[in-house]
Short mmCIF file of C-alpha atoms and ligand atoms in Angstrom, two decimals:
data_model
loop_
_atom_site.label_atom_id
_atom_site.label_comp_id
_atom_site.label_asym_id
_atom_site.label_seq_id
_atom_site.Cartn_x
_atom_site.Cartn_y
_atom_site.Cartn_z
CA MET V 214 0.00 0.00 0.00
CA ARG V 215 1.31 3.44 -0.97
CA GLU V 216 1.38 6.63 1.04
CA ILE V 217 -1.30 9.10 0.05
CA PRO V 218 0.50 11.91 -1.82
CA ASP V 219 0.04 15.60 -1.03
CA PHE V 220 -2.66 17.32 -3.01
CA ASP V 221 -4.53 20.60 -3.09
CA ILE V 222 -8.08 20.30 -1.83
CA TYR V 223 -10.95 22.66 -2.61
CA ILE V 224 -14.12 22.73 -0.49
CA PRO V 225 -16.93 24.42 -2.45
CA SER V 226 -19.72 26.33 -0.74
CA SER V 227 -22.37 25.13 -3.22
CA LEU V 228 -22.91 23.10 -6.38
CA SER V 229 -22.42 26.19 -8.55
CA ASP V 230 -19.18 27.00 -6.73
CA ALA V 231 -18.03 23.40 -7.38
CA LEU V 232 -18.86 23.66 -11.11
CA ASP V 233 -17.14 27.03 -11.29
CA TYR V 234 -13.98 25.61 -9.71
CA LEU V 235 -13.99 22.62 -12.11
CA SER V 236 -14.14 24.84 -15.16
CA ASN V 237 -11.48 27.28 -13.96
CA GLU V 238 -8.57 26.57 -11.61
CA GLY V 239 -9.73 23.01 -10.91
CA LYS V 240 -9.78 21.75 -14.51
CA GLU V 241 -7.70 18.67 -13.67
CA ALA V 242 -9.25 18.14 -10.25
CA PHE V 243 -10.36 14.75 -8.99
CA VAL V 244 -13.87 14.80 -7.49
CA ILE V 245 -14.38 13.00 -4.15
CA ALA V 246 -17.59 12.08 -2.34
CA GLY V 247 -17.72 8.97 -0.09
CA CYS V 248 -14.07 8.08 -0.93
CA THR V 249 -14.79 4.33 -0.90
CA ASP V 250 -13.23 3.98 -4.36
CA PHE V 251 -10.95 7.02 -4.18
CA ILE V 252 -8.81 6.08 -1.15
CA PRO V 253 -8.30 2.41 -2.14
CA MET V 254 -7.31 3.59 -5.65
CA VAL V 255 -4.79 6.09 -4.25
CA LYS V 256 -3.41 3.57 -1.75
CA ARG V 257 -2.97 1.00 -4.53
CA GLY V 258 -1.15 3.59 -6.66
CA ARG V 259 -3.75 3.56 -9.44
CA ILE V 260 -4.22 7.34 -9.31
CA ARG V 261 -2.05 10.21 -8.11
CA PRO V 262 -4.26 13.23 -7.62
CA ILE V 263 -2.74 16.72 -7.60
CA LYS V 264 -5.97 18.65 -7.10
CA VAL V 265 -9.08 17.35 -5.35
CA LEU V 266 -12.60 18.75 -5.13
CA ASP V 267 -14.51 17.52 -2.06
CA ILE V 268 -18.27 17.59 -2.69
CA SER V 269 -19.20 15.24 0.19
CA HIS V 270 -20.96 17.95 2.24
CA LEU V 271 -23.21 19.40 -0.50
CA ARG V 272 -26.63 18.65 1.02
CA GLU V 273 -28.37 20.00 -2.08
CA LEU V 274 -27.24 16.82 -3.89
CA ARG V 275 -28.57 14.41 -1.27
CA TYR V 276 -32.29 13.64 -1.72
CA ILE V 277 -34.79 11.04 -2.93
CA THR V 278 -38.12 12.39 -4.18
CA LEU V 279 -41.21 11.02 -5.88
CA ASP V 280 -43.03 13.68 -7.83
CA SER V 281 -45.62 13.32 -10.62
CA GLY V 282 -44.72 9.67 -11.13
CA PHE V 283 -40.95 10.30 -11.39
CA ILE V 284 -38.30 9.33 -8.84
CA LYS V 285 -35.31 11.64 -8.53
CA ILE V 286 -32.16 10.76 -6.62
CA GLY V 287 -29.40 13.28 -5.85
CA ALA V 288 -25.84 12.15 -6.65
CA LEU V 289 -24.70 12.34 -3.01
CA THR V 290 -27.43 10.00 -1.78
CA THR V 291 -25.76 7.09 0.02
CA ILE V 292 -26.59 3.42 -0.43
CA SER V 293 -28.00 3.42 3.15
CA ASP V 294 -30.25 6.35 2.18
CA LEU V 295 -31.60 4.27 -0.73
CA VAL V 296 -32.16 1.18 1.40
CA ASN V 297 -33.97 3.13 4.13
CA SER V 298 -36.03 5.43 1.91
CA PRO V 299 -39.83 5.17 2.26
CA VAL V 300 -40.05 5.99 -1.47
CA PHE V 301 -38.94 2.42 -2.18
CA ASP V 302 -41.64 -0.01 -1.08
CA ASN V 303 -41.60 -3.76 -1.67
CA ARG V 304 -42.00 -3.27 -5.45
CA TYR V 305 -38.38 -2.11 -5.32
CA GLY V 306 -36.98 -5.27 -3.72
CA GLY V 307 -33.80 -4.84 -5.78
CA ILE V 308 -33.01 -1.55 -4.06
CA LYS V 309 -33.86 -2.95 -0.63
CA SER V 310 -31.61 -5.96 -1.35
CA LEU V 311 -28.57 -3.68 -1.47
CA GLU V 312 -28.61 -4.01 2.32
CA ARG V 313 -27.53 -7.60 1.75
CA TYR V 314 -25.53 -7.36 -1.44
CA PHE V 315 -23.71 -4.01 -1.35
CA GLY V 316 -20.44 -4.12 0.64
CA VAL V 317 -20.85 -3.85 4.41
CA ILE V 318 -22.69 -1.38 6.64
CA THR V 319 -19.80 1.13 6.62
CA THR V 320 -19.57 1.01 2.82
CA ARG V 321 -23.30 1.60 2.48
CA ASN V 322 -23.14 4.52 4.92
CA MET V 323 -20.32 6.18 2.95
CA ALA V 324 -20.65 5.20 -0.72
CA THR V 325 -22.71 7.50 -2.91
CA VAL V 326 -24.89 6.80 -5.92
CA GLY V 327 -22.98 9.33 -8.08
CA GLY V 328 -19.62 7.80 -7.14
CA ASN V 329 -20.84 4.31 -8.02
CA LEU V 330 -21.97 5.41 -11.48
CA ALA V 331 -18.84 7.50 -12.06
CA SER V 332 -16.57 4.58 -11.17
CA GLY V 333 -18.35 2.45 -13.79
CA GLY V 334 -17.48 -1.16 -14.56
CA GLU V 335 -19.67 -3.84 -13.04
CA ARG V 336 -20.83 -1.79 -10.07
CA ASP V 337 -24.27 -2.69 -8.78
CA LEU V 338 -26.17 0.57 -9.23
CA ILE V 339 -25.33 0.74 -12.91
CA GLN V 340 -27.24 -2.48 -13.42
CA ILE V 341 -30.10 -1.58 -11.12
CA PHE V 342 -30.60 1.81 -12.77
CA LEU V 343 -30.33 0.23 -16.22
CA ALA V 344 -33.15 -2.16 -15.33
CA LEU V 345 -35.18 0.87 -14.21
CA ASP V 346 -34.47 2.64 -17.53
CA ALA V 347 -32.99 5.52 -15.54
CA GLN V 348 -31.32 8.62 -16.92
CA VAL V 349 -28.28 10.23 -15.38
CA LYS V 350 -27.95 14.00 -15.36
CA ILE V 351 -24.40 15.32 -15.76
CA ARG V 352 -23.56 19.00 -15.41
CA SER V 353 -20.66 21.29 -16.14
CA LEU V 354 -20.62 25.04 -15.69
CA GLN V 355 -21.81 25.63 -19.26
CA ASN V 356 -23.70 22.49 -20.09
CA GLU V 357 -26.12 19.83 -18.93
CA ARG V 358 -26.47 16.43 -20.55
CA VAL V 359 -28.49 13.30 -19.89
CA THR V 360 -27.13 9.83 -20.42
CA SER V 361 -27.65 6.15 -19.69
CA PRO V 362 -26.22 4.57 -16.49
CA THR V 363 -23.62 2.64 -18.54
CA GLU V 364 -22.36 5.85 -20.18
CA ALA V 365 -22.28 7.96 -17.02
CA LYS V 366 -18.51 8.30 -16.65
CA PRO V 367 -18.09 12.08 -16.33
CA ASN V 368 -15.49 14.02 -18.33
CA LEU V 369 -13.13 16.48 -16.71
CA GLY V 370 -15.08 19.51 -15.50
CA GLU V 371 -18.33 17.55 -15.10
CA LEU V 372 -20.35 16.38 -12.11
CA ILE V 373 -23.08 13.78 -11.94
CA THR V 374 -25.95 15.56 -10.21
CA GLU V 375 -29.09 13.42 -10.45
CA ILE V 376 -30.59 10.08 -11.45
CA THR V 377 -34.22 10.01 -12.64
CA PHE V 378 -36.62 7.25 -13.60
CA LYS V 379 -40.32 6.71 -13.96
CA ASP V 380 -41.94 4.99 -10.98
CA ILE V 381 -42.52 1.37 -12.09
CA GLY V 382 -46.21 1.57 -11.15
CA ALA V 383 -48.69 -1.06 -10.04
CA ASP V 384 -48.36 -4.78 -10.85
CA SER V 385 -44.64 -4.24 -11.30
CA CYS V 386 -41.51 -5.17 -9.42
CA MET V 387 -37.75 -4.56 -9.62
CA GLU V 388 -35.43 -7.22 -8.20
CA PHE V 389 -31.69 -7.79 -8.04
CA SER V 390 -29.59 -10.91 -7.31
CA LYS V 391 -25.87 -11.25 -6.89
CA PHE V 392 -23.50 -14.18 -6.71
CA GLU V 393 -20.27 -13.24 -4.93
CA LYS V 394 -17.33 -14.99 -3.35
CA ARG V 395 -17.48 -13.26 0.03
CA ALA V 396 -20.46 -11.26 1.29
CA ALA V 397 -18.42 -8.29 2.43
CA ASN V 398 -16.07 -7.37 -0.40
CA GLY V 399 -18.74 -6.50 -2.88
CA ILE V 400 -17.15 -7.72 -6.07
CA SER V 401 -19.73 -9.69 -7.97
CA VAL V 402 -19.15 -12.79 -10.00
CA CYS V 403 -22.60 -12.65 -11.59
CA THR V 404 -25.62 -10.42 -11.13
CA ALA V 405 -29.11 -10.08 -12.54
CA ALA V 406 -31.39 -7.03 -12.29
CA VAL V 407 -34.96 -7.42 -13.55
CA THR V 408 -37.94 -5.08 -13.78
CA LEU V 409 -41.19 -6.87 -14.59
CA LYS V 410 -44.74 -5.73 -15.24
CA ILE V 411 -47.56 -8.27 -15.34
CA SER V 412 -51.07 -7.83 -16.61
CA ASP V 413 -53.74 -10.57 -16.63
CA ASN V 414 -51.12 -13.22 -15.94
CA LEU V 415 -49.14 -12.11 -19.02
CA VAL V 416 -45.74 -10.45 -19.13
CA GLU V 417 -46.58 -6.89 -20.20
CA ASP V 418 -43.06 -5.50 -19.97
CA VAL V 419 -39.67 -6.71 -18.81
CA LYS V 420 -36.11 -5.42 -18.60
CA ILE V 421 -33.31 -7.86 -17.85
CA VAL V 422 -29.77 -6.71 -17.06
CA VAL V 423 -26.70 -8.82 -16.30
CA ASN V 424 -23.20 -7.74 -15.27
CA ARG V 425 -21.46 -9.32 -18.25
CA VAL V 426 -23.54 -9.47 -21.42
CA LYS V 427 -20.44 -9.53 -23.57
CA GLY V 428 -16.90 -9.48 -22.24
CA ARG V 429 -16.98 -7.33 -19.12
CA GLU V 430 -19.80 -5.06 -20.25
CA PRO V 431 -23.03 -4.89 -18.26
CA GLY V 432 -26.16 -4.57 -20.38
CA ARG V 433 -29.70 -5.58 -21.21
CA LEU V 434 -30.71 -8.88 -22.77
CA TYR V 435 -33.01 -7.33 -25.38
CA ARG V 436 -33.67 -10.54 -27.34
CA VAL V 437 -34.64 -12.45 -24.20
CA GLU V 438 -36.92 -9.59 -23.14
CA GLU V 439 -38.67 -9.52 -26.53
CA SER V 440 -39.20 -13.24 -26.54
CA ILE V 441 -41.03 -13.33 -23.21
CA ILE V 442 -43.17 -10.19 -23.54
CA GLY V 443 -46.80 -11.25 -24.08
CA LYS V 444 -46.23 -14.77 -22.74
CA ARG V 445 -48.06 -16.28 -19.78
CA ILE V 446 -45.78 -15.93 -16.77
CA GLU V 447 -45.45 -19.70 -16.32
CA ASP V 448 -44.26 -20.12 -19.94
CA ALA V 449 -41.95 -17.12 -19.72
CA ILE V 450 -40.17 -18.68 -16.76
CA ASN V 451 -39.93 -22.10 -18.41
CA ASP V 452 -38.00 -20.94 -21.47
CA VAL V 453 -35.97 -18.12 -20.08
CA ASP V 454 -32.85 -19.86 -18.76
CA ILE V 455 -31.85 -21.66 -21.97
CA MET V 456 -32.20 -18.41 -23.87
CA VAL V 457 -30.17 -16.41 -21.35
CA LYS V 458 -27.37 -18.94 -21.58
CA SER V 459 -27.18 -18.64 -25.35
CA GLU V 460 -27.38 -14.83 -25.30
CA VAL V 461 -24.60 -14.01 -22.83
CA ASP V 462 -20.93 -14.14 -23.71
CA PRO V 463 -19.11 -13.19 -20.48
CA ALA V 464 -15.34 -12.91 -20.17
CA GLY V 465 -13.90 -15.47 -17.76
CA ASP V 466 -11.33 -14.61 -15.11
CA PHE V 467 -10.01 -15.86 -11.75
CA ARG V 468 -13.40 -15.24 -10.10
CA GLY V 469 -15.22 -17.47 -12.56
CA SER V 470 -14.64 -19.05 -15.97
CA LYS V 471 -16.83 -18.17 -18.94
CA LYS V 472 -18.66 -21.50 -18.63
CA PHE V 473 -19.29 -21.03 -14.92
CA ARG V 474 -20.53 -17.47 -15.40
CA LYS V 475 -22.96 -18.54 -18.15
CA GLU V 476 -24.44 -21.22 -15.89
CA ILE V 477 -24.77 -18.92 -12.87
CA THR V 478 -26.18 -16.02 -14.92
CA LYS V 479 -28.83 -18.32 -16.36
CA VAL V 480 -29.91 -19.40 -12.88
CA LEU V 481 -29.79 -15.86 -11.44
CA VAL V 482 -32.00 -14.38 -14.18
CA LYS V 483 -34.61 -17.10 -13.70
CA ARG V 484 -34.57 -16.73 -9.91
CA THR V 485 -34.80 -12.95 -10.13
CA LEU V 486 -37.81 -13.17 -12.46
CA ILE V 487 -39.45 -15.58 -10.03
CA LYS V 488 -38.77 -13.15 -7.15
CA CYS V 489 -40.51 -10.40 -9.15
CA ILE V 490 -43.52 -12.59 -9.91
CA ARG V 491 -43.88 -13.63 -6.26
CA THR V 492 -43.88 -10.01 -5.12
CA ILE V 493 -46.40 -8.91 -7.75
CA THR V 494 -48.77 -11.81 -7.14
CA GLY V 495 -48.52 -11.34 -3.37
CA GLY V 496 -46.32 -14.32 -2.70
CA VAL V 497 -48.64 -16.78 -4.42
CA ASP V 498 -46.43 -19.53 -5.76
CA ARG V 499 -47.53 -20.01 -9.37
CA VAL V 500 -44.17 -20.67 -10.95
CA MET C 95 -4.97 24.44 -0.02
CA LYS C 96 -2.86 21.70 1.48
CA PHE C 97 -3.67 22.42 5.14
CA LEU C 98 -6.83 23.40 6.94
CA ASN C 99 -7.72 24.34 10.48
CA LEU C 100 -10.58 22.00 11.34
CA ARG C 101 -13.13 22.37 14.04
CA LEU C 102 -14.55 19.05 15.21
CA LYS C 103 -15.66 17.21 18.33
CA ILE C 104 -13.99 14.01 19.44
CA ASN C 105 -15.74 12.05 22.20
CA GLY C 106 -17.56 15.22 23.25
CA GLU C 107 -14.44 17.42 23.33
CA GLU C 108 -14.30 20.44 20.97
CA LYS C 109 -11.04 20.71 19.05
CA ILE C 110 -9.49 22.99 16.49
CA ILE C 111 -6.69 21.17 14.70
CA ARG C 112 -4.48 21.83 11.71
CA VAL C 113 -4.66 18.89 9.29
CA GLY C 114 -3.01 18.10 5.98
CA SER C 115 -5.12 17.33 2.90
CA ARG C 116 -3.67 13.81 2.65
CA GLU C 117 -4.40 12.87 6.25
CA ARG C 118 -7.17 10.31 6.72
CA LEU C 119 -9.48 10.47 9.72
CA LEU C 120 -7.69 7.30 10.91
CA ASP C 121 -4.28 9.06 10.77
CA LEU C 122 -5.61 12.13 12.57
CA LEU C 123 -7.22 10.14 15.39
CA ARG C 124 -4.08 8.10 15.99
CA ARG C 125 -1.92 11.24 15.83
CA LEU C 126 -4.09 12.73 18.56
CA GLY C 127 -3.67 9.63 20.72
CA TYR C 128 -6.92 7.78 20.05
CA LYS C 129 -5.01 4.53 19.66
CA SER C 130 -8.11 2.33 19.90
CA VAL C 131 -8.58 3.12 16.21
CA LYS C 132 -6.52 0.51 14.36
CA GLU C 133 -5.30 0.25 10.80
CA GLY C 134 -5.79 -3.20 9.31
CA CYS C 135 -6.41 -3.32 5.58
CA SER C 136 -6.59 0.43 4.67
CA THR C 137 -9.24 -0.37 2.05
CA GLY C 138 -12.54 -0.68 3.93
CA ASP C 139 -12.47 -4.45 4.24
CA CYS C 140 -11.62 -5.25 7.88
CA GLY C 141 -13.51 -2.81 10.14
CA SER C 142 -10.69 -2.35 12.66
CA CYS C 143 -10.69 1.42 12.02
CA ASN C 144 -14.47 1.84 12.47
CA VAL C 145 -15.65 4.99 14.29
CA LEU C 146 -18.93 6.90 14.53
CA VAL C 147 -19.24 10.21 12.70
CA ASP C 148 -22.37 12.07 13.84
CA GLY C 149 -23.59 8.68 15.09
CA VAL C 150 -23.07 6.95 11.72
CA LEU C 151 -20.68 4.01 11.43
CA VAL C 152 -17.84 4.62 8.94
CA ASN C 153 -14.37 3.30 8.12
CA SER C 154 -11.95 6.01 9.25
CA CYS C 155 -9.41 4.68 6.73
CA LEU C 156 -11.74 5.72 3.89
CA MET C 157 -12.44 9.25 5.05
CA LEU C 158 -10.14 12.23 4.76
CA ALA C 159 -9.70 14.07 8.06
CA ILE C 160 -10.81 17.23 6.26
CA GLN C 161 -14.17 15.59 5.57
CA ALA C 162 -14.77 15.34 9.33
CA ARG C 163 -14.89 19.14 9.69
CA ASN C 164 -17.71 20.32 11.99
CA ARG C 165 -18.67 16.74 12.81
CA GLU C 166 -18.74 14.71 15.99
CA ILE C 167 -16.50 11.64 16.20
CA THR C 168 -16.87 8.79 18.68
CA THR C 169 -14.14 6.23 19.36
CA VAL C 170 -13.94 3.54 22.05
CA GLU C 171 -12.03 6.00 24.29
CA GLY C 172 -15.33 7.89 24.49
CA PHE C 173 -17.19 4.82 25.78
CA VAL C 174 -15.59 5.06 29.22
CA THR C 175 -17.08 7.47 31.77
CA GLY C 176 -14.64 8.17 34.59
CA ARG C 177 -13.43 4.71 35.49
CA LYS C 178 -16.68 3.05 34.47
CA LEU C 179 -16.66 0.82 31.42
CA HIS C 180 -19.43 0.78 28.85
CA PRO C 181 -21.91 -2.15 29.17
CA LEU C 182 -20.55 -3.58 25.91
CA GLN C 183 -17.02 -3.49 27.29
CA GLU C 184 -18.17 -5.16 30.53
CA SER C 185 -19.90 -7.83 28.51
CA PHE C 186 -16.81 -8.47 26.33
CA LEU C 187 -14.78 -8.94 29.52
CA GLU C 188 -17.41 -11.21 31.01
CA PHE C 189 -17.42 -13.46 27.94
CA ALA C 190 -13.65 -13.22 27.37
CA ALA C 191 -14.60 -12.23 23.84
CA SER C 192 -11.20 -10.83 22.96
CA GLN C 193 -7.95 -12.61 22.17
CA CYS C 194 -5.17 -10.38 20.80
CA GLY C 195 -7.70 -7.53 20.85
CA TYR C 196 -6.68 -5.83 17.60
CA CYS C 197 -10.13 -6.07 16.02
CA ILE C 198 -12.07 -5.42 19.23
CA PRO C 199 -12.33 -1.59 19.27
CA GLY C 200 -13.76 -1.69 15.73
CA ILE C 201 -16.19 -4.41 16.78
CA LEU C 202 -17.25 -2.45 19.90
CA VAL C 203 -18.00 0.66 17.84
CA THR C 204 -19.90 -1.47 15.32
CA ALA C 205 -21.90 -3.06 18.16
CA GLU C 206 -22.67 0.35 19.67
CA TYR C 207 -23.94 1.52 16.27
CA LEU C 208 -26.06 -1.62 15.88
CA LEU C 209 -27.66 -1.12 19.30
CA SER C 210 -28.35 2.55 18.51
CA VAL C 211 -30.37 1.63 15.41
CA ASN C 212 -31.68 -1.72 16.67
CA PRO C 213 -31.69 -2.05 20.50
CA ASN C 214 -32.73 -5.70 20.43
CA PRO C 215 -30.87 -7.41 17.58
CA SER C 216 -31.23 -11.12 16.89
CA GLU C 217 -28.18 -13.35 16.63
CA GLU C 218 -28.61 -13.29 12.85
CA GLU C 219 -28.64 -9.48 12.80
CA ILE C 220 -25.49 -9.33 14.95
CA ARG C 221 -23.72 -11.81 12.70
CA ARG C 222 -24.81 -9.91 9.62
CA ILE C 223 -23.40 -6.57 10.71
CA LEU C 224 -20.15 -8.25 11.75
CA VAL C 225 -19.36 -9.37 8.18
CA GLY C 226 -17.49 -6.06 7.97
CA ASN C 227 -15.28 -6.81 10.99
CA ILE C 228 -12.55 -9.35 10.51
CA CYS C 229 -11.17 -11.14 13.57
CA ARG C 230 -8.24 -13.37 12.70
CA CYS C 231 -7.68 -14.77 16.21
CA GLY C 232 -10.71 -16.67 17.20
CA GLY C 233 -14.26 -17.40 16.33
CA TYR C 234 -17.12 -14.97 16.52
CA THR C 235 -19.28 -16.97 18.95
CA LYS C 236 -18.17 -15.19 22.14
CA ILE C 237 -18.28 -11.81 20.43
CA VAL C 238 -21.86 -12.43 19.30
CA GLU C 239 -22.88 -13.68 22.75
CA ALA C 240 -21.28 -10.64 24.41
CA ILE C 241 -23.17 -8.22 22.17
CA ARG C 242 -26.46 -10.08 22.61
CA THR C 243 -26.07 -10.11 26.40
CA ALA C 244 -25.16 -6.41 26.52
CA SER C 245 -28.30 -5.59 24.54
CA LEU C 246 -30.47 -7.61 26.92
CA LEU C 247 -28.87 -6.04 30.01
CA SER C 248 -29.26 -2.50 28.74
CA ARG C 249 -32.92 -3.22 27.95
CA GLU C 250 -33.49 -4.45 31.49
CA ARG C 251 -31.87 -1.30 32.85
CA ARG C 252 -34.16 0.95 30.79
C1 FAD B 712 -15.44 -2.77 1.22
C2 FAD B 712 -16.11 -2.28 -0.04
C3 FAD B 712 -17.17 -2.98 -0.57
C4 FAD B 712 -17.81 -2.53 -1.73
N1 FAD B 712 -18.86 -3.23 -2.21
C5 FAD B 712 -19.49 -2.82 -3.33
C6 FAD B 712 -20.62 -3.53 -3.84
O1 FAD B 712 -21.06 -4.52 -3.25
N2 FAD B 712 -21.19 -3.08 -4.98
C7 FAD B 712 -20.73 -1.99 -5.65
O2 FAD B 712 -21.32 -1.62 -6.68
N3 FAD B 712 -19.68 -1.28 -5.20
C8 FAD B 712 -19.05 -1.68 -4.05
N4 FAD B 712 -17.97 -0.97 -3.58
C9 FAD B 712 -17.54 0.21 -4.33
C10 FAD B 712 -18.46 1.39 -3.99
O3 FAD B 712 -18.36 1.64 -2.60
C11 FAD B 712 -18.11 2.61 -4.79
O4 FAD B 712 -18.24 2.36 -6.16
C12 FAD B 712 -18.94 3.83 -4.37
O5 FAD B 712 -20.30 3.76 -4.74
C13 FAD B 712 -18.32 5.08 -4.95
O6 FAD B 712 -18.95 6.20 -4.36
P1 FAD B 712 -18.13 7.19 -3.43
O7 FAD B 712 -19.04 8.25 -3.02
O8 FAD B 712 -17.43 6.44 -2.37
O9 FAD B 712 -17.09 7.75 -4.51
P2 FAD B 712 -15.57 8.23 -4.38
O10 FAD B 712 -14.71 7.10 -3.96
O11 FAD B 712 -15.51 9.48 -3.62
O12 FAD B 712 -15.33 8.54 -5.91
C14 FAD B 712 -15.33 7.47 -6.84
C15 FAD B 712 -15.21 8.02 -8.26
O13 FAD B 712 -16.38 8.73 -8.61
C16 FAD B 712 -16.11 10.08 -8.94
N5 FAD B 712 -17.26 10.82 -8.43
C17 FAD B 712 -17.86 10.68 -7.21
N6 FAD B 712 -18.98 11.42 -7.14
C18 FAD B 712 -19.09 12.05 -8.32
C19 FAD B 712 -20.05 12.96 -8.87
N7 FAD B 712 -21.14 13.35 -8.20
N8 FAD B 712 -19.85 13.42 -10.12
C20 FAD B 712 -18.77 13.03 -10.83
N9 FAD B 712 -17.84 12.16 -10.38
C21 FAD B 712 -18.00 11.68 -9.14
C22 FAD B 712 -14.78 10.33 -8.33
O14 FAD B 712 -14.08 11.31 -9.05
C23 FAD B 712 -14.09 8.99 -8.46
O15 FAD B 712 -13.59 8.78 -9.75
C24 FAD B 712 -17.33 -1.38 -2.41
C25 FAD B 712 -16.26 -0.65 -1.87
C26 FAD B 712 -15.65 -1.09 -0.70
C27 FAD B 712 -14.51 -0.30 -0.14
S1 FES B 713 -8.32 -0.37 8.12
FE1 FES B 713 -10.20 0.56 7.69
S2 FES B 713 -11.46 -1.10 7.18
FE2 FES B 713 -9.53 -2.04 7.43
S1 FES B 714 -9.00 -10.76 18.78
FE1 FES B 714 -7.23 -10.81 17.54
S2 FES B 714 -7.99 -10.16 15.59
FE2 FES B 714 -9.75 -10.32 16.76
#
């Protein structure tokens, strides 16, 4: 482990002060929030910051609201805030499940939503927000853009400010499952995030996301989704695993070979769909 | 800036301290003599550096000291009043729940946090929160029993 090098730190008084700093004297600055990725990266020598912008105290970026059918989450919302928010009832089992799947209690108390998206890779919220069809708002002093959770890596001078998605509504459920080697270190082998809407026992809409669709890229399984929309839920469940296995092409590594990951992903997607169905049908076991 | 004069409270005591930008909360606390706060992994994996910041459990190895400005920090040193140990400490002694003791301050702070949000945790809940605290000496059985007993005793006292 390396020593943390000396750096200049700027503590902004507001979001606009932070954006101003980033577009002027802080052009090369590294943004920090919960530091759960930042400090390990510095200690492992992966980054050597010279200037740092600390946004951790900006309360204006820490909120969860439900307004006119849209949920808005400020970038500095922590994982614990998500888990404990009354906005997320049992239809959002995937968000509640972060209490089990996301790091440990200290990580959840410190890690922010914006930091998770900015760090990218196979991090959990990217997949959860992808399954919720969320949009990520990214701001610089001059500009504001909206992007998908997989494209949310900010450029220099930019800050992630908000995540928005449409409330999933009635007869719907969002669930998440994760297979990991050790409960506390957070690095997934395989994950599945599913949002399902049922109407009259038929699949009305579904979004299925896995951590490695191809190589190391997280993404949606569009072909699998299309093939089960309109089906009776029992039939949808019956066919889904074979199809998932043929659609994913994950890179293997020391945590799991390609073959192993395909098998586990297949099982996780099926189980996650079943979890959704059980929640929507009130726990009635029909699958 | 590379240095900042911070105002913060540690175990109820107001302090104004000059800190460097690169100092972590863990480094600052140890520099000031709060040696119960231990460095294990430095990456948020072992829990031996756990402290409370405004009553919230965090890893002090993953927080810059500067980020603790205007906040209230609690370490195990703050558990003791006069010469009287905290009920959790008494219970750990009673159960001989500590071996080398390196992980114990982090576990005590974690247990205090658990009891503040859930005064009557089940064994399962205690075990679940302790996944973030690594003890390499012994098993967790005595630690879990000590926490469970302390929670029951403090309920009786209330
Ligand atoms: C023990 C442990 C377990 C973990 N377990 C999991 C897990 O189970 N699942 C998981 O997904 N992750 C896990 N993580 C990683 C997770 O904690 C981080 O990805 C976290 O969400 C990053 O947020 P942060 O606020 O800590 O960001 P920081 O560490 O402060 O910053 C991380 C990156 O994001 C950038 N950044 C932060 N906020 C913004 C913003 N608003 N705008 C622009 N850029 C920004 C920073 O510049 C930096 O590049 C774990 C980490 C640890 C230490
Ligand atoms: S030293 Fe902080 S968690 Fe290990
Ligand atoms: S008592 Fe030695 S590490 Fe826990």
